[in-house]
PDB file of C-alpha atoms in Angstrom:
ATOM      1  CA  UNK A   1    -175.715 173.970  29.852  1.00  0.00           C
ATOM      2  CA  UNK A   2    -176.007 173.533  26.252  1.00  0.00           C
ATOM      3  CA  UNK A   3    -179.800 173.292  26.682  1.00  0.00           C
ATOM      4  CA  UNK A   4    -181.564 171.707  23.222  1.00  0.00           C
ATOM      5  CA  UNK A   5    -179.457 171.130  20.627  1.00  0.00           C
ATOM      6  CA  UNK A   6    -180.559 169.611  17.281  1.00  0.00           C
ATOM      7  CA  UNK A   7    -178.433 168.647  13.935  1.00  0.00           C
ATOM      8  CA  UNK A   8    -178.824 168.868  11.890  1.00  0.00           C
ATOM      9  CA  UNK A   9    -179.455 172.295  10.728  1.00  0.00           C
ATOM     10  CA  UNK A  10    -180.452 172.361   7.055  1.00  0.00           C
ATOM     11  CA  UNK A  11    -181.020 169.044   4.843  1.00  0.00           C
ATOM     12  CA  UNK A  12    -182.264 168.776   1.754  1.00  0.00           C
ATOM     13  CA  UNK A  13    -183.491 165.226   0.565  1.00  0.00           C
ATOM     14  CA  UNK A  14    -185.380 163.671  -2.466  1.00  0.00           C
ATOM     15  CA  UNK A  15    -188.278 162.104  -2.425  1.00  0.00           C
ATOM     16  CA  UNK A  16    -188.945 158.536  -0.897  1.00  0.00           C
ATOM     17  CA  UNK A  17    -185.435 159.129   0.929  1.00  0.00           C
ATOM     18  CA  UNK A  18    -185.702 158.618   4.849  1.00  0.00           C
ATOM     19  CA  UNK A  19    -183.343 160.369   7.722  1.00  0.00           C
ATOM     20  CA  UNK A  20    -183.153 161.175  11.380  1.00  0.00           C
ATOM     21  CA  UNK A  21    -183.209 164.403  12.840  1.00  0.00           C
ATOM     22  CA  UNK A  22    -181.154 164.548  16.068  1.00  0.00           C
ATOM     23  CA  UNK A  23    -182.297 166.240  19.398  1.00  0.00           C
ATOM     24  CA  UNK A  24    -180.757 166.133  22.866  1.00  0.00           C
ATOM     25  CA  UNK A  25    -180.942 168.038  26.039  1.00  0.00           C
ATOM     26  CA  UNK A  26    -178.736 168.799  28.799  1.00  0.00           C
ATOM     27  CA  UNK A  27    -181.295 169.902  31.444  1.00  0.00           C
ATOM     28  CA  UNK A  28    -182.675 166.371  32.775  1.00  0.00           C
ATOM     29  CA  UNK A  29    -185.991 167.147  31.652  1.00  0.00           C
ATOM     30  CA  UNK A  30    -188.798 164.516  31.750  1.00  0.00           C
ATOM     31  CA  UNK A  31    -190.715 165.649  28.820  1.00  0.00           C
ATOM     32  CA  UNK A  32    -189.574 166.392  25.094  1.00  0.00           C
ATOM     33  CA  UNK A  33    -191.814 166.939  21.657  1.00  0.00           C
ATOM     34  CA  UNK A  34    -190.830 167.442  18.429  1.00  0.00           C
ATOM     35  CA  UNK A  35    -193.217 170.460  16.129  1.00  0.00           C
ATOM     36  CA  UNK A  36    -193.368 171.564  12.723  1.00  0.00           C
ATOM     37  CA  UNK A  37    -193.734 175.183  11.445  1.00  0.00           C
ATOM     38  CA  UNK A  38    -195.218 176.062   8.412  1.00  0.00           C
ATOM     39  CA  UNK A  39    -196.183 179.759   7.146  1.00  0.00           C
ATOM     40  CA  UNK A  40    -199.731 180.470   8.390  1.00  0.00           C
ATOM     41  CA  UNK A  41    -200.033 177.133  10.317  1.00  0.00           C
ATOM     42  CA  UNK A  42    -197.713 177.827  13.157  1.00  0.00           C
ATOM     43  CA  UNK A  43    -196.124 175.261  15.353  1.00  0.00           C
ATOM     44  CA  UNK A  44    -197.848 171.656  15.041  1.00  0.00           C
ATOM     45  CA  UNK A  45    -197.046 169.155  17.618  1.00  0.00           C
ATOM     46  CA  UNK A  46    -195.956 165.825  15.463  1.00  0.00           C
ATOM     47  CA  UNK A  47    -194.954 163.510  18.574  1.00  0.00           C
ATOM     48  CA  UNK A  48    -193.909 163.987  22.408  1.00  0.00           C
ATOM     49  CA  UNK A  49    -192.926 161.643  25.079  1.00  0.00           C
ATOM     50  CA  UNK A  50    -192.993 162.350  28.905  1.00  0.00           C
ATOM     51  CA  UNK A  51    -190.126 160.041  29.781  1.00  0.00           C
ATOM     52  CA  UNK A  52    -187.345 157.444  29.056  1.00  0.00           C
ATOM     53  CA  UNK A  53    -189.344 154.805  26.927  1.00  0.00           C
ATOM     54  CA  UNK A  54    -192.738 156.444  26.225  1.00  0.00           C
ATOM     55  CA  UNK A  55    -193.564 157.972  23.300  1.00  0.00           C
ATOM     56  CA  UNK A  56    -197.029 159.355  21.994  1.00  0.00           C
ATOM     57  CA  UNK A  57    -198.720 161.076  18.977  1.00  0.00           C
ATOM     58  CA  UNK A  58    -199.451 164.533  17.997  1.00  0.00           C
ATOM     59  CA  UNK A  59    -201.595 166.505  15.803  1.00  0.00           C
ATOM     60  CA  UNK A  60    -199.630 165.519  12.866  1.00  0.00           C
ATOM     61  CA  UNK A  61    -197.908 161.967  13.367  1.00  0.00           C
ATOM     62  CA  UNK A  62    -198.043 160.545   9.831  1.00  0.00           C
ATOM     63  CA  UNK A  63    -194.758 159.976   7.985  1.00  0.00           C
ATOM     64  CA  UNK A  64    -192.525 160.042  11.355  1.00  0.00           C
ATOM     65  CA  UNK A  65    -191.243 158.072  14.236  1.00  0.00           C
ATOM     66  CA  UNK A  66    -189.713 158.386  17.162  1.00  0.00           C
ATOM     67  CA  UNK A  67    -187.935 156.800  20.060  1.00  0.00           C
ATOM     68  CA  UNK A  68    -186.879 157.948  23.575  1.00  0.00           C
ATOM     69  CA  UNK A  69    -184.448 155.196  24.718  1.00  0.00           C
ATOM     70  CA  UNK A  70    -182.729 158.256  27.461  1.00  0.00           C
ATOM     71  CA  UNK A  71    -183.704 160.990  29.342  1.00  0.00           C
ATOM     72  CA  UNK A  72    -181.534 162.995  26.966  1.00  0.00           C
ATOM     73  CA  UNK A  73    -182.202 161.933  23.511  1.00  0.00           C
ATOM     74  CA  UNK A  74    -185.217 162.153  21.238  1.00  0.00           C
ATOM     75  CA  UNK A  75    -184.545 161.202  17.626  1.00  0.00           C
ATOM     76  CA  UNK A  76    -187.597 162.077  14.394  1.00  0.00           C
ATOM     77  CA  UNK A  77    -187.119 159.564  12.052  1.00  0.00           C
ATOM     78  CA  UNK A  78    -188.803 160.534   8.003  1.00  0.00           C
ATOM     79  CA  UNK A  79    -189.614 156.830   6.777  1.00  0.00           C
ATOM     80  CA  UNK A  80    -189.937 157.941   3.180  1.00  0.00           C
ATOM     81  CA  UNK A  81    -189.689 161.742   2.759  1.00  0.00           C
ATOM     82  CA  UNK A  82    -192.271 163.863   0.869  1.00  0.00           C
ATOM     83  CA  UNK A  83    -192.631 166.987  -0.290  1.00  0.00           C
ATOM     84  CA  UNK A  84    -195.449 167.439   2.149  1.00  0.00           C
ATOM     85  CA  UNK A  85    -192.718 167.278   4.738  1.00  0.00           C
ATOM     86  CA  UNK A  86    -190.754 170.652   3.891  1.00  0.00           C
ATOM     87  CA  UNK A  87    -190.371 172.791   6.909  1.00  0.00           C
ATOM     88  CA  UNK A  88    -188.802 173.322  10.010  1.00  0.00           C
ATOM     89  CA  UNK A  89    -188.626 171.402  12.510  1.00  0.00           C
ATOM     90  CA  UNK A  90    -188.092 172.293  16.471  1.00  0.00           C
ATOM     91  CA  UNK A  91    -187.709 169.896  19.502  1.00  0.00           C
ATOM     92  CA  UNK A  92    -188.719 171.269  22.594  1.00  0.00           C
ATOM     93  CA  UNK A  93    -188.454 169.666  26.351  1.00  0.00           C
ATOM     94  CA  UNK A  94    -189.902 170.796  29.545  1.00  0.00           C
ATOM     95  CA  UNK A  95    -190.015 169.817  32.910  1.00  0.00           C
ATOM     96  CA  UNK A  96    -192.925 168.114  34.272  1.00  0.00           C
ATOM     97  CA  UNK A  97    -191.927 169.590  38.209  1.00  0.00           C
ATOM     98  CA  UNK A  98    -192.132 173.337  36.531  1.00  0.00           C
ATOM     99  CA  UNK A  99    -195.088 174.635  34.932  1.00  0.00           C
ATOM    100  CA  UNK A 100    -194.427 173.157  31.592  1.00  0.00           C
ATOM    101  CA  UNK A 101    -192.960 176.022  29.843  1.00  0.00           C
ATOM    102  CA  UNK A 102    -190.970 174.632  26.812  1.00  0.00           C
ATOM    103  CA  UNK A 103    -187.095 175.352  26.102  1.00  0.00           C
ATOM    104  CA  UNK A 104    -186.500 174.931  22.430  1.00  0.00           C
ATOM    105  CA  UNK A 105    -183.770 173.894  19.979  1.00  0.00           C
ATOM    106  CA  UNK A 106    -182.766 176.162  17.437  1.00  0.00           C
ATOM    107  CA  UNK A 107    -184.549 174.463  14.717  1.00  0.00           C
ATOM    108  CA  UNK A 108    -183.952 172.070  11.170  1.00  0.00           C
ATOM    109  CA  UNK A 109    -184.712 173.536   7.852  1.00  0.00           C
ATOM    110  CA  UNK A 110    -185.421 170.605   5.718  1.00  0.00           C
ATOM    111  CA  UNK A 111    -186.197 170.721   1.919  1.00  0.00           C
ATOM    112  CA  UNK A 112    -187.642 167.367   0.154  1.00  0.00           C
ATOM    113  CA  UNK A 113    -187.610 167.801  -3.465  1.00  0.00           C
TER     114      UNK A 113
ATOM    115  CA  UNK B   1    -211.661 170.829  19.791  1.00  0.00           C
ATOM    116  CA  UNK B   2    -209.941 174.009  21.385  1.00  0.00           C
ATOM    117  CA  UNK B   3    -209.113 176.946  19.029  1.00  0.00           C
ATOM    118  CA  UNK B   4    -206.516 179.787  19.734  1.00  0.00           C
ATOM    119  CA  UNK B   5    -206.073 182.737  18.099  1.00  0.00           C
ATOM    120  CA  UNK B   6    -203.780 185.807  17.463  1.00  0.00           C
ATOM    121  CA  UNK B   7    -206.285 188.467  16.180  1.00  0.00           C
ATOM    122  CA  UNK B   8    -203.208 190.200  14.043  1.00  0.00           C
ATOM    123  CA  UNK B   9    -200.715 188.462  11.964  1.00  0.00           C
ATOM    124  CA  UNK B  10    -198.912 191.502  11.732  1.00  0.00           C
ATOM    125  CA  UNK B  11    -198.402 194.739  14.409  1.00  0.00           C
ATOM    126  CA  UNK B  12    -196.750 197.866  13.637  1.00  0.00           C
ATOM    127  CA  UNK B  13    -196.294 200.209  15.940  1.00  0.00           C
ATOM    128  CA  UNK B  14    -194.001 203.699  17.268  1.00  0.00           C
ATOM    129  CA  UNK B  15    -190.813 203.249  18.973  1.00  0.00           C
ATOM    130  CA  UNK B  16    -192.189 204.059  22.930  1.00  0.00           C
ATOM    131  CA  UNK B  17    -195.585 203.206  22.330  1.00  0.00           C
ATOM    132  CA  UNK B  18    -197.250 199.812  24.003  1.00  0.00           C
ATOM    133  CA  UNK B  19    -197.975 197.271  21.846  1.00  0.00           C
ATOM    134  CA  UNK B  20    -200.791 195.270  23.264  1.00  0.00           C
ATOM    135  CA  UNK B  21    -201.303 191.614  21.280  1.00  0.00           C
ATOM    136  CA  UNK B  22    -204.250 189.329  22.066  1.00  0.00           C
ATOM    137  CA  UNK B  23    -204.597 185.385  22.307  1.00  0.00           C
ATOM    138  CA  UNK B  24    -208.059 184.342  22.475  1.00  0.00           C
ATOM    139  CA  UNK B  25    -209.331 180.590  22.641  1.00  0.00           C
ATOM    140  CA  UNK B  26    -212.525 178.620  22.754  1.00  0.00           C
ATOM    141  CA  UNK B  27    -214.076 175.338  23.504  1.00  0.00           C
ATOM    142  CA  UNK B  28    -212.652 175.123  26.995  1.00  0.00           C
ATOM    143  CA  UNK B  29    -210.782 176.377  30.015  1.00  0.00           C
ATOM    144  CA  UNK B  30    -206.736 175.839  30.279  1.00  0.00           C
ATOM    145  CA  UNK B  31    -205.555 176.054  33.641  1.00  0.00           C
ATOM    146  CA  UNK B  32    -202.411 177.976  32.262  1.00  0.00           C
ATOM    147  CA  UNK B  33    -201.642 180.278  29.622  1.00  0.00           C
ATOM    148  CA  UNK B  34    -198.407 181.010  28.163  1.00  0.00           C
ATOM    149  CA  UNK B  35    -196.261 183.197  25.693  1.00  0.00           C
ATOM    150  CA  UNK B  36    -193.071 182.958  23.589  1.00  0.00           C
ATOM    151  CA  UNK B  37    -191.001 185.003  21.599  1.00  0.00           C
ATOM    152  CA  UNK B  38    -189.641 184.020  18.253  1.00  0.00           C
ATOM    153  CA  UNK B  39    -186.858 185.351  15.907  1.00  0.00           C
ATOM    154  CA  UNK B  40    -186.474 184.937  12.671  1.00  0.00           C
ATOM    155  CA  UNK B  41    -184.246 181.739  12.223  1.00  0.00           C
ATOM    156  CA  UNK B  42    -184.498 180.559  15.806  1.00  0.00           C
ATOM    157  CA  UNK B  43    -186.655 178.988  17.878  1.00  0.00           C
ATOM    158  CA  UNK B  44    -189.569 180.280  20.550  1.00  0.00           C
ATOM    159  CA  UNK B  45    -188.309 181.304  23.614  1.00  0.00           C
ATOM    160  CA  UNK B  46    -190.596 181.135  26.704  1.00  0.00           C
ATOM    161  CA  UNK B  47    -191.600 184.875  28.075  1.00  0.00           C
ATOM    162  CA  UNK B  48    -194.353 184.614  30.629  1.00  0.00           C
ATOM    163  CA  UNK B  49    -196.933 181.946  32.251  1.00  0.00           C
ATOM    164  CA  UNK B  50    -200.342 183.254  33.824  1.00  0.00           C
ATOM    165  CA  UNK B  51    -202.888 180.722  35.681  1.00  0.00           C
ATOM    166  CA  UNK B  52    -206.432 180.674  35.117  1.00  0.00           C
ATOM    167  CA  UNK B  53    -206.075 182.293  39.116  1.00  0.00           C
ATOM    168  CA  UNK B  54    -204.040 185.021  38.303  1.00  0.00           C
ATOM    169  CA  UNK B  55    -205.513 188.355  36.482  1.00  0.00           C
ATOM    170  CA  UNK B  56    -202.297 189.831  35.568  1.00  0.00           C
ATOM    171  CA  UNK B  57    -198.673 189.033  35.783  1.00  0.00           C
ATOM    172  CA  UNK B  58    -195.651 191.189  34.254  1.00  0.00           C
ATOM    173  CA  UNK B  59    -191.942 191.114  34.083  1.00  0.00           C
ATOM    174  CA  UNK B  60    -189.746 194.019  33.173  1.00  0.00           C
ATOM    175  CA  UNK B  61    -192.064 195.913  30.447  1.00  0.00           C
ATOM    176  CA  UNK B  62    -194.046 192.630  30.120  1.00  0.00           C
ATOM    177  CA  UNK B  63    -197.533 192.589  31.063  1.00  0.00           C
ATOM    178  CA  UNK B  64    -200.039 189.926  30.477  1.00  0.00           C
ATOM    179  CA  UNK B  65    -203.572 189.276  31.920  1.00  0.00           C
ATOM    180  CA  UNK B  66    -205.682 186.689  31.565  1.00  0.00           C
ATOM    181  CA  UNK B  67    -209.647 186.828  31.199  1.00  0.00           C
ATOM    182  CA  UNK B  68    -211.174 183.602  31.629  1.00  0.00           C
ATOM    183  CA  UNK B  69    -214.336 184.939  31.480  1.00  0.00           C
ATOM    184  CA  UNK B  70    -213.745 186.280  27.489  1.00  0.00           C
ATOM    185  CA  UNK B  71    -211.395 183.615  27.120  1.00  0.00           C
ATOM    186  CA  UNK B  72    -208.862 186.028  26.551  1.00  0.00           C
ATOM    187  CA  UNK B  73    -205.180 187.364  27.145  1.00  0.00           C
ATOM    188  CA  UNK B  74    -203.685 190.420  26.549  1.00  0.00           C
ATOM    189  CA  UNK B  75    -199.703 190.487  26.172  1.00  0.00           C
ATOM    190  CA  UNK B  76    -198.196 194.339  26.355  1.00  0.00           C
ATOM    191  CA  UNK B  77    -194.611 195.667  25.903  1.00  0.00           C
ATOM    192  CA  UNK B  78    -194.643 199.297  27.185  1.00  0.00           C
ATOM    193  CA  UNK B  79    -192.100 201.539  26.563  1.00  0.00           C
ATOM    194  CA  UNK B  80    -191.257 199.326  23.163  1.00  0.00           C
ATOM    195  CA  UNK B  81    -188.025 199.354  21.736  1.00  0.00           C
ATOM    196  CA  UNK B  82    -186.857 198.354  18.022  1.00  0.00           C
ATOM    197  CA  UNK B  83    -185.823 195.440  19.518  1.00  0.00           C
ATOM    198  CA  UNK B  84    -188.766 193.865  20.816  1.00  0.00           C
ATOM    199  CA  UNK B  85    -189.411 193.356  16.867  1.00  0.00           C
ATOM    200  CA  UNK B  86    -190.258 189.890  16.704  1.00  0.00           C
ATOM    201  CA  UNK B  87    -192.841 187.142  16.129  1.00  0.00           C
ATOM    202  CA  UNK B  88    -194.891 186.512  19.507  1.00  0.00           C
ATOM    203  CA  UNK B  89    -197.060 183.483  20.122  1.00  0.00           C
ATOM    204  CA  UNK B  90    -199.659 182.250  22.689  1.00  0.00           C
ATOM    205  CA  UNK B  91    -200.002 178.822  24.056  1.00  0.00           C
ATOM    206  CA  UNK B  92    -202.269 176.921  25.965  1.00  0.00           C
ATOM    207  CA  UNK B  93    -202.417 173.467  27.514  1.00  0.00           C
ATOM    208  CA  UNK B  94    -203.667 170.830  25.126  1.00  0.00           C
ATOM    209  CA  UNK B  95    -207.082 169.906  27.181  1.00  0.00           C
ATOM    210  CA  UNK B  96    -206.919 166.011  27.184  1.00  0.00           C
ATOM    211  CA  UNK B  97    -203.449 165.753  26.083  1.00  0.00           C
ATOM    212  CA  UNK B  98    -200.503 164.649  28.320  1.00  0.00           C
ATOM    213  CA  UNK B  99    -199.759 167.530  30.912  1.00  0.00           C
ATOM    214  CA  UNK B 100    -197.100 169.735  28.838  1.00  0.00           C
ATOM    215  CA  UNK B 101    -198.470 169.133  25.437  1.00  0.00           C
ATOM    216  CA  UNK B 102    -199.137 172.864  23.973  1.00  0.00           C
ATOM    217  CA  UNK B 103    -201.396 174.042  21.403  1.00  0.00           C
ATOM    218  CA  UNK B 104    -200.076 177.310  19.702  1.00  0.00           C
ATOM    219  CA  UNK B 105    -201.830 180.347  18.085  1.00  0.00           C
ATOM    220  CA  UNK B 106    -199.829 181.109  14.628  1.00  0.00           C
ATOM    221  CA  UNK B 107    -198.407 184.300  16.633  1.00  0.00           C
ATOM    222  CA  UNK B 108    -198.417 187.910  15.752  1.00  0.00           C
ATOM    223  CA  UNK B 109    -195.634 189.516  14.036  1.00  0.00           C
ATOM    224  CA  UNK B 110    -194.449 192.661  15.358  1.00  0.00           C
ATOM    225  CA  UNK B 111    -192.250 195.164  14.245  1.00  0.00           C
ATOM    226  CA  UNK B 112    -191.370 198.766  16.416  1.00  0.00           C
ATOM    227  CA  UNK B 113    -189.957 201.692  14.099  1.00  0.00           C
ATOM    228  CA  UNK B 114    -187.641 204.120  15.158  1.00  0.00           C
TER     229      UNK B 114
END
């Protein structure tokens, strides 16, 4: 098993520019999130979904979007990148049948200028 | 809303010694408790889970306990090696949230010297 992949794994962008950061898993697990880690803030949850074609919000939802047409797929879509938005970014998925503990990917560094 | 805490940002400590870190939260009761290691450059990787139930649980040189009363856990590596230097962080159950949505404490840095 490949377990959480993401790509990709730096990106630097200018401001008002929008991308997609890619995340899939190989484990057939119900529930995925996407988080944010800044120095001194830890990991913020930014949105999760607990299956194929549900999607909520986290602690920090502004300026992203997300999708969860499969099992295995969980794109975070930047609609217009910021400055604010600098850091890295980890998906994570669990399985709900488990007690929740989180596998995660190995991370995105991304720089908006 | 709940609150976690790591009381250190950063631990030093001896090659051999235990290193003891502590999570503590408020504002309510999570039926689980967990904690991750984190390297620099990678992402958290899952260590132990306790229930509100269970005092203590370990794993190799893991231990971790789990005071609901003080709201409290206590993570120790014994017999710590240069190699257990890394960033460790708590996590609870976001109270409210979807089952599986974590909160995180901002973790506690520690580094074992030969």
């Amino acid at each position: 098993n490949a377990g959480v992949t993401q790509t990709p794994k730096f990106q630097v962008l200018k401001t008002g520019q929008s991308m997609t950061l890619q995340c899939a898993q190989d484990m057939n697990h119900e529930y995925m999130s996407w988080y944010r880690q800044d120095p001194g803030m830890g990991l913020r949850l930014i949105h999760y979904s607990v299956g194929a074609g549900i999607t909520d919000q986290g602690e920090v939802p502004n300026g992203y979007n997300v999708s969860r047409s499969t099992t295995e797929d969980f794109p975070l879509r930047l609609l217009s990148a910021a400055p604010s938005q600098t850091s890295v970014y980890f998906c994570a998925s669990s399985s709900r049948t488990g007690h929740y503990e989180q596998y995660f990917g190995p991370g995105t560094r991304l720089t908006v200028t | 809303s709940q609150k976690i805490e790591q009381n250190s940002e950063a631990l030093n400590i001896q090659e051999g010694k235990t290193a003891t870190l502590t999570c503590n939260y408020t504002n309510y009761s999570p039926a689980y408790l967990q904690w991750y290691r984190q390297d620099p450059g990678r992402g958290p990787v899952f260590l132990l889970l306790i229930r509100e139930n269970e005092k203590e649980k370990r794993k190799e040189r893991l231990k971790v306990t789990f005071d609901t009363t003080l709201k409290q856990s206590l993570f120790h590596i014994t017999a710590s090696q240069p190699a257990d230097s890394a960033t460790y962080l708590c996590a609870l159950e976001n109270y409210g949230g979807s089952q599986g949505n974590l909160i995180f404490g901002k973790g506690t840095k520690l580094s074992v010297k030969p």
